[in-house]
Coordinates of C-alpha atoms in Angstrom, one line a residue:
X174 CA 86.8 226.0 103.1
X175 CA 90.6 226.3 102.4
X176 CA 92.3 224.9 99.3
X177 CA 94.1 222.4 101.5
X178 CA 90.8 221.0 102.8
X179 CA 89.4 220.7 99.3
X180 CA 92.4 218.9 98.0
X181 CA 92.2 216.5 101.0
X182 CA 88.6 215.8 100.3
X183 CA 89.3 215.1 96.6
X184 CA 92.2 212.8 97.6
X185 CA 89.9 210.9 99.9
X186 CA 87.3 210.2 97.1
X187 CA 89.3 207.6 95.1
X188 CA 90.4 205.8 98.3
X189 CA 86.7 205.5 99.3
X190 CA 85.8 204.1 95.9
X191 CA 88.6 201.6 95.9
X192 CA 87.6 200.4 99.4
X193 CA 84.0 200.0 98.1
X194 CA 85.2 197.9 95.1
X195 CA 87.4 195.7 97.3
X196 CA 84.6 195.0 99.7
X197 CA 82.2 193.7 97.0
X198 CA 81.2 190.1 97.5
X199 CA 82.5 187.7 94.9
X200 CA 80.2 186.2 92.4
X201 CA 79.7 182.5 93.3
X202 CA 78.3 180.0 90.7
X203 CA 76.3 177.9 93.0
X204 CA 74.9 175.6 90.3
X205 CA 78.4 174.7 89.1
X206 CA 79.5 174.0 92.6
X207 CA 76.3 172.1 93.5
X208 CA 77.8 168.6 93.8
X209 CA 80.2 169.6 96.6
X210 CA 77.7 171.9 98.2
X211 CA 75.0 169.1 98.3
X212 CA 77.4 166.7 100.0
X213 CA 78.7 169.2 102.6
X214 CA 75.1 170.3 103.3
X215 CA 74.1 166.7 103.9
X216 CA 77.1 166.4 106.3
X217 CA 76.0 169.4 108.3
X218 CA 72.5 168.0 108.5
X219 CA 74.0 164.7 109.6
X220 CA 75.7 166.5 112.5
X221 CA 72.4 168.0 113.6
X222 CA 70.8 164.6 113.4
X223 CA 73.5 163.3 115.8
X224 CA 72.8 166.2 118.2
X225 CA 69.0 166.1 118.3
X226 CA 67.6 162.8 117.0
X227 CA 67.1 160.0 119.6
X228 CA 69.7 157.2 119.4
X229 CA 67.5 154.5 118.0
X230 CA 66.4 156.7 115.1
X231 CA 69.8 157.9 114.0
X232 CA 70.9 154.8 112.1
X233 CA 68.1 154.8 109.6
X234 CA 68.1 158.6 109.2
X235 CA 71.8 158.8 108.6
X236 CA 71.9 155.9 106.1
X237 CA 69.1 157.6 104.1
X238 CA 70.6 161.0 104.4
X239 CA 74.1 159.9 103.2
X240 CA 72.6 157.9 100.3
X241 CA 70.3 160.7 99.2
X242 CA 73.2 163.2 99.5
X243 CA 75.5 161.2 97.3
X244 CA 72.7 160.3 94.8
X245 CA 71.7 164.0 94.6
X246 CA 75.3 165.1 94.1
X247 CA 75.8 162.5 91.4
X248 CA 72.6 163.8 89.6
X249 CA 74.1 167.3 89.8
X250 CA 77.3 166.1 88.2
X251 CA 75.3 164.4 85.4
X252 CA 73.3 167.6 84.9
X253 CA 76.5 169.7 84.6
X254 CA 78.1 167.2 82.2
X255 CA 75.0 167.1 80.0
X256 CA 74.8 170.9 80.1
X257 CA 78.2 171.0 78.4
X258 CA 80.4 171.9 81.4
X259 CA 82.6 168.9 80.6
X260 CA 83.4 170.2 77.1
X261 CA 82.7 173.5 75.5
X262 CA 81.2 175.3 78.6
X263 CA 84.1 174.3 80.9
X264 CA 84.9 177.2 83.2
X265 CA 86.4 178.3 86.4
X266 CA 84.0 179.0 89.3
X267 CA 84.0 180.2 92.8
X268 CA 86.1 183.3 92.2
X269 CA 88.7 181.3 90.4
X270 CA 89.1 178.7 93.1
X271 CA 87.4 175.7 91.4
X272 CA 87.6 174.3 87.9
X273 CA 84.4 172.8 86.4
X274 CA 85.7 170.8 83.4
X275 CA 85.8 167.3 82.0
X276 CA 88.4 165.7 84.4
X277 CA 86.8 167.3 87.4
X278 CA 83.3 166.1 86.6
X279 CA 84.4 162.6 85.6
X280 CA 86.4 162.1 88.8
X281 CA 83.6 163.6 91.0
X282 CA 81.2 161.2 89.4
X283 CA 83.5 158.3 90.2
X284 CA 84.0 159.4 93.8
X285 CA 80.3 159.8 94.4
X286 CA 79.4 156.4 93.0
X287 CA 82.2 154.8 95.1
X288 CA 80.9 156.7 98.2
X289 CA 77.3 155.6 97.5
X290 CA 78.4 152.0 97.4
X291 CA 80.6 152.6 100.5
X292 CA 77.5 153.7 102.5
X293 CA 76.1 150.2 102.0
X294 CA 79.3 148.6 103.5
X295 CA 79.3 151.1 106.4
X296 CA 75.6 150.3 107.1
X297 CA 76.1 146.5 107.2
X298 CA 74.8 145.2 110.5
X299 CA 74.4 141.4 110.0
X300 CA 78.0 140.3 110.2
X301 CA 78.8 140.9 113.8
X302 CA 77.1 139.0 116.7
X303 CA 74.0 140.9 118.0
X304 CA 74.6 143.1 121.0
X305 CA 72.1 143.6 123.9
X306 CA 70.4 146.4 122.0
X307 CA 70.1 144.7 118.6
X308 CA 72.3 144.3 115.5
X309 CA 75.7 146.0 115.5
X310 CA 78.1 147.1 112.8
X311 CA 81.9 147.0 112.3
X312 CA 82.6 150.2 114.2
X313 CA 83.4 150.7 117.9
X314 CA 80.4 150.9 120.2
X315 CA 81.9 153.9 122.1
X316 CA 85.1 155.2 120.4
X317 CA 86.0 157.5 123.3
X318 CA 86.2 154.6 125.7
X319 CA 89.5 153.0 126.6
X320 CA 89.9 149.7 124.6
X321 CA 88.9 146.9 126.9
X322 CA 87.7 149.2 129.6
X323 CA 84.5 149.3 131.5
X324 CA 83.0 152.0 129.3
X325 CA 83.6 149.9 126.2
X326 CA 82.2 146.7 127.8
X327 CA 79.0 148.5 128.8
X328 CA 78.6 150.0 125.3
X329 CA 79.1 146.7 123.7
X330 CA 76.7 145.0 126.0
X331 CA 74.1 147.7 125.3
X332 CA 74.6 147.1 121.5
X333 CA 75.4 150.7 120.7
X334 CA 76.4 151.7 117.2
X335 CA 78.5 154.6 116.0
X336 CA 76.3 156.6 113.6
X337 CA 78.8 159.5 113.5
X338 CA 80.6 157.6 110.8
X339 CA 78.1 158.8 108.2
X340 CA 78.6 162.6 108.7
X341 CA 82.4 161.8 108.7
X342 CA 82.0 160.0 105.4
X343 CA 80.1 162.9 103.9
X344 CA 82.7 165.4 105.0
X345 CA 85.5 163.2 103.6
X346 CA 83.7 162.9 100.3
X347 CA 83.1 166.7 100.2
X348 CA 86.8 167.3 100.5
X349 CA 87.5 164.6 97.8
X350 CA 85.1 166.3 95.4
X351 CA 87.0 169.6 95.8
X352 CA 90.5 168.1 95.6
X353 CA 90.7 167.2 91.9
X354 CA 88.7 170.4 91.0
X355 CA 90.9 172.8 93.0
X356 CA 92.2 175.6 90.7
X357 CA 94.4 177.3 93.2
X358 CA 96.9 176.0 95.8
X359 CA 95.1 177.2 98.9
X360 CA 91.8 175.5 97.8
X361 CA 93.9 172.4 97.2
X362 CA 95.3 172.4 100.7
X363 CA 91.9 173.1 102.3
X364 CA 90.4 170.2 100.4
X365 CA 93.2 168.0 101.5
X366 CA 92.6 168.7 105.1
X367 CA 88.8 168.5 104.8
X368 CA 89.0 164.9 103.5
X369 CA 92.0 163.8 105.5
X370 CA 90.9 164.6 109.0
X371 CA 87.6 162.5 108.8
X372 CA 89.7 159.6 107.4
X373 CA 92.1 159.8 110.4
X374 CA 89.1 159.4 112.7
X375 CA 87.4 156.7 110.7
X376 CA 90.6 154.6 110.7
X377 CA 90.5 154.4 114.6
X378 CA 86.9 153.1 114.9
X379 CA 87.2 149.4 114.4
X380 CA 84.9 147.3 116.8
X381 CA 87.4 144.4 116.9
X382 CA 91.2 144.8 117.4
X383 CA 90.7 148.4 118.7
X384 CA 94.4 148.9 119.6
X385 CA 95.5 147.9 116.1
X386 CA 93.0 150.3 114.7
X387 CA 94.1 153.1 116.9
X388 CA 97.7 152.5 116.0
X389 CA 96.9 152.6 112.3
X390 CA 95.1 155.9 112.8
X391 CA 98.0 157.5 114.7
X392 CA 100.5 156.4 112.0
X393 CA 98.2 157.7 109.3
X394 CA 97.7 161.0 111.2
X395 CA 101.4 161.5 111.9
X396 CA 102.7 160.7 108.4
X397 CA 99.7 162.6 106.9
X398 CA 100.7 165.7 109.0
X399 CA 104.3 165.4 107.5
X400 CA 102.9 165.2 104.0
X401 CA 100.6 168.2 104.7
X402 CA 103.6 170.2 106.0
X403 CA 105.5 169.4 102.8
X404 CA 102.5 170.5 100.7
X405 CA 102.0 173.8 102.5
X406 CA 105.7 174.6 102.5
X407 CA 105.8 173.9 98.7
X408 CA 102.7 176.2 98.3
X409 CA 104.6 178.9 100.1
X410 CA 107.6 178.6 97.9
X411 CA 105.5 178.5 94.7
X412 CA 103.8 181.7 95.9
X413 CA 107.1 183.3 96.6
X414 CA 108.2 182.4 93.1
X415 CA 105.1 183.4 91.2
X416 CA 103.4 186.0 93.5
X417 CA 100.1 184.1 93.1
X418 CA 98.5 180.8 94.2
X419 CA 96.3 180.6 91.1
X420 CA 97.1 177.7 88.8
X421 CA 96.8 179.8 85.6
X422 CA 98.9 182.6 87.2
X423 CA 101.7 180.2 88.2
X424 CA 101.7 178.6 84.8
X425 CA 102.1 182.0 83.1
X426 CA 105.0 182.8 85.3
X427 CA 106.6 179.4 84.7
X428 CA 106.2 179.7 80.9
X429 CA 107.4 183.4 81.0
X430 CA 104.3 184.8 79.3
X431 CA 103.5 187.4 82.0
X432 CA 102.9 190.6 80.0
X433 CA 104.6 193.2 82.3
X434 CA 106.0 191.6 85.4
X435 CA 106.8 193.9 88.4
X436 CA 110.3 194.4 89.6
X437 CA 109.8 192.0 92.5
X438 CA 108.2 189.3 90.3
X439 CA 111.0 189.7 87.7
X440 CA 113.6 189.2 90.5
X441 CA 111.9 186.0 91.8
X442 CA 111.5 184.7 88.2
X443 CA 115.2 185.0 87.7
X444 CA 115.9 182.1 90.1
X445 CA 114.3 178.7 89.6
X446 CA 115.2 177.4 93.0
X447 CA 111.9 178.4 94.6
X448 CA 110.0 176.9 91.6
X449 CA 111.8 173.6 91.6
X450 CA 111.8 173.0 95.4
X451 CA 108.2 174.2 95.8
X452 CA 106.9 172.1 92.9
X453 CA 108.8 169.1 94.3
X454 CA 107.3 169.5 97.7
X455 CA 103.7 169.9 96.4
X456 CA 104.1 166.7 94.3
X457 CA 105.5 164.9 97.3
X458 CA 102.4 165.7 99.3
X459 CA 100.2 164.3 96.5
X460 CA 102.3 161.2 96.0
X461 CA 101.8 160.4 99.7
X462 CA 98.1 160.4 99.2
X463 CA 98.3 158.0 96.2
X464 CA 100.6 155.7 98.2
X465 CA 103.5 155.7 95.7
X466 CA 107.0 154.7 96.7
X467 CA 108.8 156.1 98.7
X468 CA 105.8 157.7 100.4
X469 CA 104.0 154.4 100.9
X470 CA 105.0 153.3 104.3
X471 CA 101.6 154.2 105.9
X472 CA 99.7 152.1 103.4
X473 CA 100.0 148.4 104.7
X474 CA 99.6 149.3 108.4
X475 CA 96.6 151.6 107.8
X476 CA 94.9 149.2 105.4
X477 CA 95.3 146.4 107.9
X478 CA 94.3 148.2 111.1
X479 CA 91.4 150.3 109.8
X480 CA 87.8 148.9 109.8
X481 CA 87.5 147.0 106.5
X482 CA 84.6 149.1 105.2
X483 CA 86.8 152.2 105.7
X484 CA 89.8 150.5 104.1
X485 CA 87.8 149.7 101.0
X486 CA 86.4 153.3 100.7
X487 CA 89.7 154.9 101.4
X488 CA 91.7 152.7 99.0
X489 CA 89.2 153.4 96.2
X490 CA 88.2 157.1 96.6
X491 CA 91.4 158.6 97.9
X492 CA 93.4 157.4 94.9
X493 CA 90.8 158.8 92.6
X494 CA 90.9 162.3 94.3
X495 CA 94.7 162.4 94.7
X496 CA 95.5 161.3 91.1
X497 CA 93.0 163.9 89.8
X498 CA 94.8 166.6 91.8
X499 CA 98.2 165.4 90.6
X500 CA 97.1 165.4 87.0
X501 CA 95.8 169.0 87.2
X502 CA 98.9 170.2 88.9
X503 CA 101.3 168.6 86.4
X504 CA 99.2 169.4 83.2
X505 CA 97.9 172.8 84.1
X506 CA 100.4 174.4 86.5
X507 CA 103.8 172.8 85.6
X508 CA 103.7 171.7 82.0
X509 CA 106.6 174.1 81.5
X510 CA 108.7 171.9 83.9
X511 CA 107.9 168.7 82.1
X512 CA 111.6 167.9 81.5
X513 CA 112.2 168.2 85.2
X514 CA 109.3 166.3 86.7
X515 CA 108.9 163.6 84.1
X516 CA 112.2 161.7 84.9
X517 CA 111.3 161.8 88.6
X518 CA 107.9 160.3 88.0
X519 CA 109.5 157.6 85.8
X520 CA 111.6 156.6 88.8
X521 CA 108.6 156.7 91.2
X522 CA 106.5 154.6 88.8
X523 CA 109.1 152.0 88.3
X524 CA 110.0 151.6 92.0
X525 CA 106.3 151.6 92.9
X526 CA 105.4 148.9 90.4
X527 CA 108.3 146.6 91.3
X528 CA 108.3 147.1 95.1
X529 CA 104.5 146.7 95.4
X530 CA 104.5 143.5 93.3
X531 CA 107.6 141.9 94.9
X532 CA 106.8 142.7 98.6
X533 CA 103.2 141.5 98.1
X534 CA 104.5 138.0 97.5
X535 CA 105.8 137.8 101.1
X536 CA 102.5 138.9 102.7
X537 CA 100.4 136.5 104.8
X538 CA 97.5 138.9 105.5
X539 CA 94.9 139.5 102.9
X540 CA 94.5 143.2 103.7
X541 CA 98.3 143.8 103.7
X542 CA 98.5 141.9 100.4
X543 CA 95.8 144.2 98.9
X544 CA 97.7 147.2 100.3
X545 CA 100.9 146.3 98.5
X546 CA 98.8 145.6 95.4
X547 CA 97.5 149.2 95.6
X548 CA 101.1 150.5 95.7
X549 CA 101.9 148.6 92.5
X550 CA 98.7 150.0 90.9
X551 CA 99.8 153.5 91.8
X552 CA 102.9 152.8 89.7
X553 CA 100.7 151.5 86.8
X554 CA 98.6 154.7 86.9
X555 CA 101.7 156.9 87.0
X556 CA 102.7 155.3 83.7
X557 CA 99.6 157.0 82.2
X558 CA 100.5 160.3 84.0
X559 CA 104.0 160.5 82.5
X560 CA 102.6 160.0 78.9
X561 CA 101.9 163.8 79.0
X562 CA 99.2 163.6 76.3
X563 CA 95.4 163.7 76.1
X564 CA 95.4 159.9 75.8
X565 CA 97.4 159.7 79.0
X566 CA 94.8 161.7 80.9
X567 CA 91.9 159.7 79.5
X568 CA 93.6 156.4 80.3
X569 CA 94.3 157.5 83.9
X570 CA 90.6 158.5 84.2
X571 CA 89.4 155.1 82.9
X572 CA 91.9 153.2 85.1
X573 CA 90.7 155.0 88.2
X574 CA 87.1 154.1 87.4
X575 CA 88.0 150.5 86.9
X576 CA 90.3 150.2 89.9
X577 CA 88.0 151.9 92.4
X578 CA 85.1 149.4 92.0
X579 CA 87.4 146.3 92.0
X580 CA 89.0 147.5 95.2
X581 CA 85.7 148.3 96.9
X582 CA 84.3 144.9 95.9
X583 CA 87.4 143.0 97.1
X584 CA 87.4 144.6 100.6
X585 CA 83.6 144.0 100.8
X586 CA 84.3 140.2 100.3
X587 CA 87.0 140.4 103.0
X588 CA 84.4 141.5 105.6
X589 CA 82.4 138.2 105.0
X590 CA 85.2 135.7 106.0
X591 CA 85.1 135.5 109.8
X592 CA 86.0 133.5 112.8
X593 CA 85.5 133.9 116.6
X594 CA 87.9 136.9 116.6
X595 CA 86.1 138.8 113.8
X596 CA 87.4 139.0 110.2
X597 CA 89.8 136.1 109.3
X598 CA 92.4 138.0 107.3
X599 CA 95.3 135.6 107.6
X600 CA 95.8 133.9 104.3
X601 CA 96.1 130.4 105.9
X602 CA 92.5 130.7 107.0
X603 CA 91.3 131.2 103.4
X604 CA 92.5 127.7 102.4
X605 CA 89.7 125.7 101.0
X606 CA 87.3 128.6 100.9
X607 CA 86.2 127.6 97.4
X608 CA 84.9 124.3 98.8
X609 CA 83.3 125.8 101.9
X610 CA 81.7 128.8 100.0
X611 CA 82.1 128.5 96.2
X612 CA 80.2 131.7 95.3
X613 CA 82.2 134.0 97.7
X614 CA 85.5 132.4 96.5
X615 CA 84.5 132.8 92.9
X616 CA 83.6 136.5 93.3
X617 CA 86.9 137.2 95.1
X618 CA 88.7 135.3 92.3
X619 CA 87.1 137.7 89.8
X620 CA 88.5 140.7 91.7
X621 CA 91.9 139.1 91.9
X622 CA 92.0 138.4 88.2
X623 CA 91.0 142.0 87.6
X624 CA 93.9 143.2 89.8
X625 CA 96.2 140.9 87.8
X626 CA 95.0 142.4 84.5
X627 CA 93.6 139.2 83.0
X628 CA 91.5 139.8 79.7
X629 CA 87.8 140.2 79.9
X630 CA 88.2 142.1 83.2
X631 CA 88.3 145.9 83.8
X632 CA 91.9 145.5 85.0
X633 CA 93.1 144.4 81.6
X634 CA 91.3 147.3 79.8
X635 CA 92.8 149.8 82.3
X636 CA 96.4 148.5 82.0
X637 CA 96.2 148.3 78.2
X638 CA 95.0 151.9 78.1
X639 CA 97.7 153.3 80.3
X640 CA 100.5 151.2 78.8
X641 CA 99.3 152.2 75.2
X642 CA 99.3 155.9 76.2
X643 CA 102.8 155.5 77.8
X644 CA 104.2 153.7 74.8
X645 CA 102.9 156.4 72.4
X646 CA 104.3 159.1 74.7
X647 CA 107.8 157.7 74.4
X648 CA 107.9 155.7 77.6
X649 CA 108.3 152.3 76.1
X650 CA 110.9 151.2 78.7
X651 CA 108.3 152.0 81.4
X652 CA 105.8 149.8 79.7
X653 CA 108.3 146.9 79.7
X654 CA 108.8 147.3 83.5
X655 CA 105.1 147.5 83.9
X656 CA 104.5 144.2 82.1
X657 CA 107.2 142.5 84.2
X658 CA 105.7 143.9 87.4
X659 CA 102.2 142.7 86.2
X660 CA 103.6 139.2 85.7
X661 CA 105.1 139.2 89.2
X662 CA 101.8 140.4 90.7
X663 CA 99.8 137.8 88.8
X664 CA 101.8 135.2 90.7
X665 CA 100.5 136.1 94.1
X666 CA 96.9 136.8 92.9
X667 CA 96.8 133.3 91.3
X668 CA 98.4 131.8 94.5
X669 CA 95.4 133.1 96.5
X670 CA 93.0 131.5 94.0
X671 CA 94.9 128.2 94.1
X672 CA 94.8 128.4 98.0
X673 CA 91.0 128.9 97.9
X674 CA 90.1 126.2 95.4
X675 CA 92.8 123.6 95.6
X676 CA 93.6 123.3 99.3
X677 CA 91.8 121.3 101.9
X678 CA 89.7 123.4 104.3
X679 CA 90.6 123.3 107.9
X680 CA 87.9 121.8 110.2
X681 CA 88.2 124.8 112.6
X682 CA 88.5 127.2 109.7
X683 CA 86.5 130.4 109.4
X684 CA 82.9 130.7 108.3
X685 CA 81.4 132.9 105.6
X686 CA 78.8 135.2 107.1
X687 CA 75.6 135.8 105.2
X688 CA 75.4 139.5 104.5
X689 CA 72.4 141.7 104.3
X690 CA 71.2 143.4 101.1
X691 CA 73.7 146.2 101.7
X692 CA 76.9 144.3 101.3
X693 CA 75.3 142.0 98.6
X694 CA 74.6 145.1 96.5
X695 CA 78.1 146.5 97.1
X696 CA 79.7 143.2 95.9
X697 CA 77.3 142.9 93.1
X698 CA 78.0 146.4 91.8
X699 CA 81.8 145.7 92.0
X700 CA 81.4 142.5 90.0
X701 CA 79.1 144.1 87.4
X702 CA 81.4 147.1 86.8
X703 CA 84.5 144.8 86.6
X704 CA 82.9 142.6 83.9
X705 CA 81.2 145.4 82.0
X706 CA 84.4 147.5 81.8
X707 CA 86.3 144.3 80.8
X708 CA 84.0 143.0 78.1
X709 CA 82.7 146.3 76.6
X710 CA 85.1 149.1 77.7
X711 CA 84.9 151.2 74.6
X712 CA 82.0 153.4 75.6
X713 CA 83.7 154.3 78.9
X714 CA 87.1 154.8 77.2
X715 CA 85.4 157.3 74.8
X716 CA 83.7 159.0 77.8
X717 CA 87.0 159.4 79.5
X718 CA 88.5 160.7 76.3
X719 CA 85.8 163.3 75.9
X720 CA 86.4 164.3 79.6
X721 CA 90.2 164.5 79.3
X722 CA 90.7 168.3 78.6
X723 CA 91.5 170.6 81.5
X724 CA 90.2 174.2 81.6
X725 CA 92.8 176.9 82.3

């Protein structure tokens, strides 16, 4: 063998070994990723049920499967938290793609509890008139049929129900669990799409007012596509700046602590344009999901048009997931840019609080009123975000826990007030509801008082926590604006209470449907959480405080 051949064989050896190393499978910590894996596994099984189970058996199987999936995932979150992964054992899993730490586990627990209660509102089948095949739910009998067409009429007459909603709910929750735990920008984007696409479909499935529901879904889809485009463009720019999509890697480049940057990286680090524009675009994509001004235009139309069980779930869980992702991005990736993003979030918070509170006064539809209320609450939560302190993180976590159950409970009550056309959401039809059905009106009043931040409700404890954190973080002016916005908001909440209890009921007014145990449990859980977090919030504030440290 010639010397040339020998040297060629020697040169090939390291290439082969490098290829072998590159092809090794990554180590996946399945136990630490178990909450998300359980939910996504249940979603896949749900699709198989839709494909192979007979139509009459699907409803019971899907309700049980979704409930067990969420309960099992919540048990996995508790096991991880009790095993120390929320504190001293916090780590990065999934080849660096997912963070398992206090904020991630806390928010995943909240999302799973909200989803478990949402399953009950999705499964309600006593509110609509019975179809030819038995009891029906709030969702379109045959979503693929043209609204008002022969196919829809035949499906309604047969009493069909849309059990695909449960796998869609499971997939949406799976994406939401991954969203606040994402530890690199690509995982963040994938999680966003995994939970957004099922929500676009769910918004179009209302049994009544199908055209309004489909219009809401199209608006949500189109504006959501724009926000996703901003997000992925921002991710591309941040990658161009830092040469990595890892949160820790980007943070090192932003802070200038990279030990020996390459020539290409040093060149990109010399200009902050990619960083500032990319960071702004990613934040814009997340602010769209939380419904903050000026990215709020989809909120009132989608909340009004979507099936009310979907609206309640989406209003509660999406905010939890999106604020979790926003907190991780700002506190882990971009703390070095605090002086750039903090003034912007100040402006967004102020405008969101004031516009949400003022415009809500003009609303005549209950669902649109609650939509503008949610915009104002996004501003209140941002007050805790801009505190840029551990207290700010823990206050936001507590506020999200409190707000999610109040919202879910309030929309569950909205499903009960009905007339011949379905849900009676026009405010004029709620006049005298306290005399017609005192218990339902009293429960709704509790939720409205919690939204207003009245003492002894969870809303007061949540607002006090975020305003206290903001004041201690030097955002006293923001707190003043928040208190003013809260006073404005209290006006329209109290106005609805006065309308229910101090107005004469109309003779042809709506009736209050008697729900099954599903909706009763959902409303009962909402009331219980609202009162417990209002009367004795300290344990949960301490829990949020212990869970408020991000792993990096």
